[in-house]
Amino acid sequence: MNEINVNELVINSKSSKKNKRANVFLRILTYLISLMIIVLFLLAFIPGLKYWNLTFFIQFPKDGMTGGGIFPAILGSLLLTLTALAISIPLGILLGVVLSEYNLEYIKFVVTILSGIPSVVYGLFGLGLFCITMGMRTSILAGGLTLSLLVLPVISSSVYETMRAIPRELREAAYALGAKKSEVIFEMLLPAAKKSILTVSFVSAGRAIGETAPLILTAAVFYATDLPRNLLSPVMTLPTHLYFLAAAYGEKARWMAEATASVLIVFVILVYTLAFMFRREER
């Protein structure tokens, strides 16, 4: 018995040493990857800071987009993101509730497929359906609808997972007290999931504000000389503005591209920081 105990102690000691080494290796690898990401962000963010001033944020582009500012692009990105969220959040919540409470496997399968489709495919779909078939042309509404389809699987999946994490006993207790299914959903489950819904809303905003391919096909224009008048007007956006600058002008407008990239990074970091804060509060 003593020999067996000694052998077990030796084996346990060796396995614990291996686990410690693996943990140390994974920790070092995590730090290195995090450092690389931070360095890449800084390399993209810092060069454009020196071009920031008030006129850069409030003026229209001029001199063939080699001068002026990016106010129309900032406004266009915000309008498209808000339009997309106004459409996708209610639909995403509804779809997440349906998936959670009615257990429709084929819809889950469709949502899983939609979450893996490249964004350019959404852009082509939006171009064909919203811009051409429905006659919206290049507009905020067409781009917002396309972006809403893009982030809808993210929102619905998050709502579904949050609703499924709520103990089944709470539902059964509510039903035993005579509550209707609609009362259980809207008065008990959704209030319990509100922090998660806010978190995924900001995550979806971060993704929507950084999209380029769908907006080139459905909402964005190369150059805007005035502000949009309604939802059927085209707009400039930060990602597409950055793309057009890099594709058409090169070194001549490099300063504006660097400054635009810095602004876009700030927007994305701000949105994801808010999402992280709500996530921490939820936990």
Coordinates of C-alpha atoms in Angstrom, one line a residue:
M1 CA 0.0 0.0 0.0
N2 CA 2.8 2.4 0.9
E3 CA 4.5 1.7 -2.5
I4 CA 1.3 2.5 -4.3
N5 CA 0.8 5.7 -2.4
V6 CA 4.3 6.8 -3.1
N7 CA 3.8 6.1 -6.9
E8 CA 0.6 8.0 -6.9
L9 CA 2.3 11.0 -5.2
V10 CA 5.1 10.9 -7.8
I11 CA 2.6 10.8 -10.7
N12 CA 0.6 13.6 -9.2
S13 CA 3.7 15.7 -8.7
K14 CA 4.8 15.2 -12.3
S15 CA 1.3 16.0 -13.7
S16 CA 1.1 19.2 -11.5
K17 CA 4.5 20.3 -12.8
K18 CA 3.3 19.7 -16.4
N19 CA 0.2 21.7 -15.7
K20 CA 2.2 24.6 -14.2
R21 CA 4.4 24.6 -17.3
A22 CA 1.4 24.6 -19.6
N23 CA -0.2 27.4 -17.7
V24 CA 3.0 29.5 -17.8
F25 CA 3.4 28.9 -21.5
L26 CA -0.3 29.8 -22.2
R27 CA 0.0 32.9 -20.1
I28 CA 3.2 34.0 -21.9
L29 CA 1.5 33.3 -25.3
T30 CA -1.6 35.3 -24.3
Y31 CA 0.6 38.3 -23.2
L32 CA 2.5 38.2 -26.5
I33 CA -0.6 38.0 -28.6
S34 CA -2.2 40.9 -26.6
L35 CA 1.0 42.9 -27.0
M36 CA 1.0 42.4 -30.8
I37 CA -2.6 43.5 -31.0
I38 CA -1.9 46.6 -28.9
V39 CA 1.1 47.5 -31.1
L40 CA -0.9 47.1 -34.3
F41 CA -3.6 49.4 -32.9
L42 CA -1.1 52.0 -31.9
L43 CA 0.7 51.8 -35.3
A44 CA -2.7 52.5 -36.9
F45 CA -3.9 55.1 -34.4
I46 CA -0.9 57.3 -33.5
P47 CA 0.1 58.6 -37.0
G48 CA -3.3 60.2 -37.5
L49 CA -3.5 62.1 -34.2
K50 CA -1.4 65.0 -35.3
Y51 CA -4.0 65.9 -38.0
W52 CA -6.8 66.2 -35.5
N53 CA -8.3 69.7 -35.1
L54 CA -11.7 71.3 -35.0
T55 CA -11.9 71.9 -38.8
F56 CA -11.1 68.3 -39.5
F57 CA -14.2 67.2 -37.6
I58 CA -16.7 69.8 -38.7
Q59 CA -15.8 70.5 -42.4
F60 CA -16.7 68.7 -45.6
P61 CA -13.9 67.2 -47.8
K62 CA -12.5 69.6 -50.4
D63 CA -9.8 69.8 -53.0
G64 CA -10.8 66.3 -54.3
M65 CA -10.8 64.9 -50.8
T66 CA -7.1 65.9 -50.3
G67 CA -8.2 68.6 -47.9
G68 CA -11.0 69.7 -45.5
G69 CA -12.6 67.3 -43.0
I70 CA -14.7 64.2 -42.5
F71 CA -17.9 65.5 -40.9
P72 CA -20.2 63.9 -43.6
A73 CA -18.4 60.5 -43.0
I74 CA -18.9 60.7 -39.2
L75 CA -22.5 61.6 -39.6
G76 CA -23.1 58.9 -42.2
S77 CA -21.6 56.2 -40.0
L78 CA -23.7 57.2 -37.0
L79 CA -26.9 57.4 -39.1
L80 CA -26.3 54.0 -40.6
T81 CA -25.4 52.3 -37.3
L82 CA -28.4 53.8 -35.5
T83 CA -30.7 52.7 -38.4
A84 CA -29.3 49.2 -38.4
L85 CA -29.7 48.9 -34.6
A86 CA -33.2 50.3 -34.6
I87 CA -34.2 47.5 -37.0
S88 CA -32.1 44.6 -35.7
I89 CA -32.5 44.9 -31.9
P90 CA -36.3 44.4 -31.8
L91 CA -36.1 41.7 -34.4
G92 CA -33.1 40.0 -32.7
I93 CA -34.8 40.0 -29.4
L94 CA -38.0 38.5 -30.9
L95 CA -36.0 35.9 -32.8
G96 CA -33.9 35.0 -29.6
V97 CA -37.2 34.6 -27.6
V98 CA -38.7 32.4 -30.3
L99 CA -35.5 30.2 -30.4
S100 CA -35.4 29.9 -26.7
E101 CA -39.0 29.3 -25.8
Y102 CA -40.3 27.4 -28.8
N103 CA -37.3 25.3 -29.6
L104 CA -37.4 25.6 -33.4
E105 CA -34.3 23.6 -34.5
Y106 CA -34.5 24.5 -38.2
I107 CA -34.5 28.3 -37.4
K108 CA -31.4 27.8 -35.1
F109 CA -29.7 26.1 -38.0
V110 CA -30.5 29.0 -40.4
V111 CA -29.3 31.6 -37.8
T112 CA -26.0 29.6 -37.4
I113 CA -25.5 29.6 -41.2
L114 CA -26.3 33.4 -41.4
S115 CA -23.7 34.2 -38.8
G116 CA -21.0 32.7 -41.0
I117 CA -21.8 34.4 -44.3
P118 CA -19.2 37.0 -45.5
S119 CA -20.3 40.6 -45.3
V120 CA -19.8 41.2 -49.0
V121 CA -22.6 38.6 -49.7
Y122 CA -24.9 40.6 -47.5
G123 CA -23.9 43.6 -49.5
L124 CA -24.8 41.9 -52.8
F125 CA -28.1 40.7 -51.3
G126 CA -28.9 44.2 -50.1
L127 CA -28.0 45.6 -53.5
G128 CA -30.3 43.2 -55.3
L129 CA -33.3 43.3 -52.9
F130 CA -33.3 46.8 -51.3
C131 CA -31.5 49.0 -53.8
I132 CA -32.8 47.5 -57.1
T133 CA -36.0 45.4 -56.5
M134 CA -37.5 47.7 -53.8
G135 CA -36.3 50.9 -55.5
M136 CA -34.4 52.3 -52.5
R137 CA -31.3 52.9 -54.6
T138 CA -28.1 53.9 -52.8
S139 CA -29.4 55.1 -49.5
I140 CA -29.3 55.1 -45.7
L141 CA -32.3 52.9 -45.5
A142 CA -30.9 50.3 -47.9
G143 CA -27.6 50.3 -46.0
G144 CA -29.2 50.2 -42.6
L145 CA -31.4 47.2 -43.6
T146 CA -28.4 45.4 -45.0
L147 CA -26.4 46.0 -41.8
S148 CA -29.4 44.9 -39.7
L149 CA -29.4 41.6 -41.5
L150 CA -25.6 41.3 -40.8
V151 CA -25.9 41.8 -37.1
L152 CA -29.2 40.1 -36.5
P153 CA -27.7 36.6 -36.0
V154 CA -25.3 38.0 -33.4
I155 CA -28.1 39.7 -31.4
S156 CA -30.5 36.7 -31.6
S157 CA -27.9 34.2 -30.6
S158 CA -26.9 36.2 -27.6
V159 CA -30.5 36.7 -26.5
Y160 CA -31.1 32.9 -27.0
E161 CA -28.1 31.9 -24.9
T162 CA -29.1 34.4 -22.1
M163 CA -32.6 33.2 -22.0
R164 CA -31.5 29.5 -21.9
A165 CA -29.2 30.3 -19.0
I166 CA -32.2 31.4 -16.8
P167 CA -33.1 28.3 -14.7
R168 CA -36.1 26.3 -15.9
E169 CA -37.5 26.2 -12.4
L170 CA -38.3 30.0 -12.5
R171 CA -40.5 29.4 -15.6
E172 CA -42.2 26.4 -14.0
A173 CA -42.9 28.4 -10.8
A174 CA -44.4 31.3 -12.8
Y175 CA -46.6 28.9 -14.8
A176 CA -47.7 27.2 -11.5
L177 CA -48.8 30.6 -10.2
G178 CA -51.0 31.1 -13.2
A179 CA -48.8 33.3 -15.3
K180 CA -49.3 33.3 -19.1
K181 CA -46.4 32.5 -21.4
S182 CA -46.3 36.1 -22.7
E183 CA -46.2 37.4 -19.1
V184 CA -43.3 35.1 -18.3
I185 CA -41.4 36.2 -21.3
F186 CA -42.0 40.0 -21.1
E187 CA -42.2 40.5 -17.4
M188 CA -39.6 37.9 -16.1
L189 CA -37.2 36.7 -18.7
L190 CA -36.5 39.8 -20.8
P191 CA -36.0 42.1 -17.7
A192 CA -33.5 39.5 -16.5
A193 CA -31.7 39.6 -19.8
K194 CA -31.6 43.4 -20.3
K195 CA -27.9 43.8 -19.5
S196 CA -27.0 41.1 -22.0
I197 CA -29.2 42.8 -24.6
L198 CA -27.4 46.1 -24.0
T199 CA -24.0 44.4 -24.2
V200 CA -24.7 42.7 -27.5
S201 CA -26.3 45.9 -28.9
F202 CA -23.0 47.7 -28.4
V203 CA -21.0 44.8 -29.8
S204 CA -23.3 44.9 -32.9
A205 CA -22.8 48.6 -33.2
G206 CA -19.0 48.1 -33.1
R207 CA -19.3 45.6 -36.0
A208 CA -21.7 47.7 -38.0
I209 CA -19.7 50.9 -37.8
G210 CA -16.6 49.2 -39.1
E211 CA -18.2 47.5 -42.1
T212 CA -17.1 48.5 -45.6
A213 CA -18.1 46.0 -48.3
P214 CA -21.9 46.0 -47.7
L215 CA -22.0 49.8 -47.6
I216 CA -20.0 50.3 -50.8
L217 CA -22.8 48.4 -52.6
T218 CA -25.9 49.8 -50.8
A219 CA -25.4 53.2 -49.0
A220 CA -22.0 54.9 -49.5
V221 CA -20.9 57.4 -52.1
F222 CA -17.4 58.5 -53.0
Y223 CA -18.0 62.2 -52.2
A224 CA -20.8 64.1 -50.6
T225 CA -21.3 67.9 -51.1
D226 CA -24.3 68.2 -48.7
L227 CA -25.9 66.4 -45.7
P228 CA -28.5 63.6 -46.2
R229 CA -32.1 64.9 -46.3
N230 CA -33.9 61.7 -45.5
L231 CA -33.4 57.9 -45.2
L232 CA -33.4 57.6 -49.0
S233 CA -30.3 59.8 -49.3
P234 CA -26.8 58.4 -49.9
V235 CA -24.0 59.1 -47.4
M236 CA -20.3 59.0 -46.8
T237 CA -19.0 56.7 -44.0
L238 CA -15.7 56.4 -42.2
P239 CA -14.7 52.9 -43.5
T240 CA -15.7 53.5 -47.1
H241 CA -14.1 57.0 -47.0
L242 CA -10.9 55.3 -45.9
Y243 CA -11.2 52.7 -48.6
F244 CA -11.7 55.3 -51.3
L245 CA -8.8 57.4 -50.1
A246 CA -6.4 54.4 -50.2
A247 CA -7.7 53.1 -53.5
A248 CA -7.9 56.4 -55.5
Y249 CA -5.5 58.8 -54.1
G250 CA -2.6 57.0 -52.4
E251 CA 0.1 59.2 -51.0
K252 CA -1.6 62.5 -52.0
A253 CA -4.3 61.9 -49.3
R254 CA -2.4 59.8 -46.9
W255 CA -2.7 62.3 -44.1
M256 CA -6.5 62.2 -44.3
A257 CA -6.5 58.4 -44.5
E258 CA -4.4 58.2 -41.3
A259 CA -6.6 60.7 -39.5
T260 CA -9.8 58.9 -40.6
A261 CA -8.4 55.6 -39.4
S262 CA -7.6 57.1 -36.0
V263 CA -11.2 58.4 -35.7
L264 CA -12.7 55.1 -36.7
I265 CA -10.5 53.2 -34.2
V266 CA -11.7 55.6 -31.4
F267 CA -15.3 54.9 -32.3
V268 CA -14.8 51.1 -32.3
I269 CA -12.8 51.1 -29.0
L270 CA -15.4 53.4 -27.3
V271 CA -18.3 51.1 -28.4
Y272 CA -16.6 47.9 -27.3
T273 CA -15.5 49.5 -24.0
L274 CA -19.2 50.3 -23.2
A275 CA -20.1 46.7 -24.1
F276 CA -17.4 45.4 -21.8
M277 CA -18.6 47.7 -19.0
F278 CA -22.2 46.3 -19.3
R279 CA -20.8 42.8 -19.4
R280 CA -18.9 43.3 -16.1
E281 CA -22.0 44.7 -14.5
E282 CA -24.0 41.7 -15.6
R283 CA -21.5 39.3 -14.1

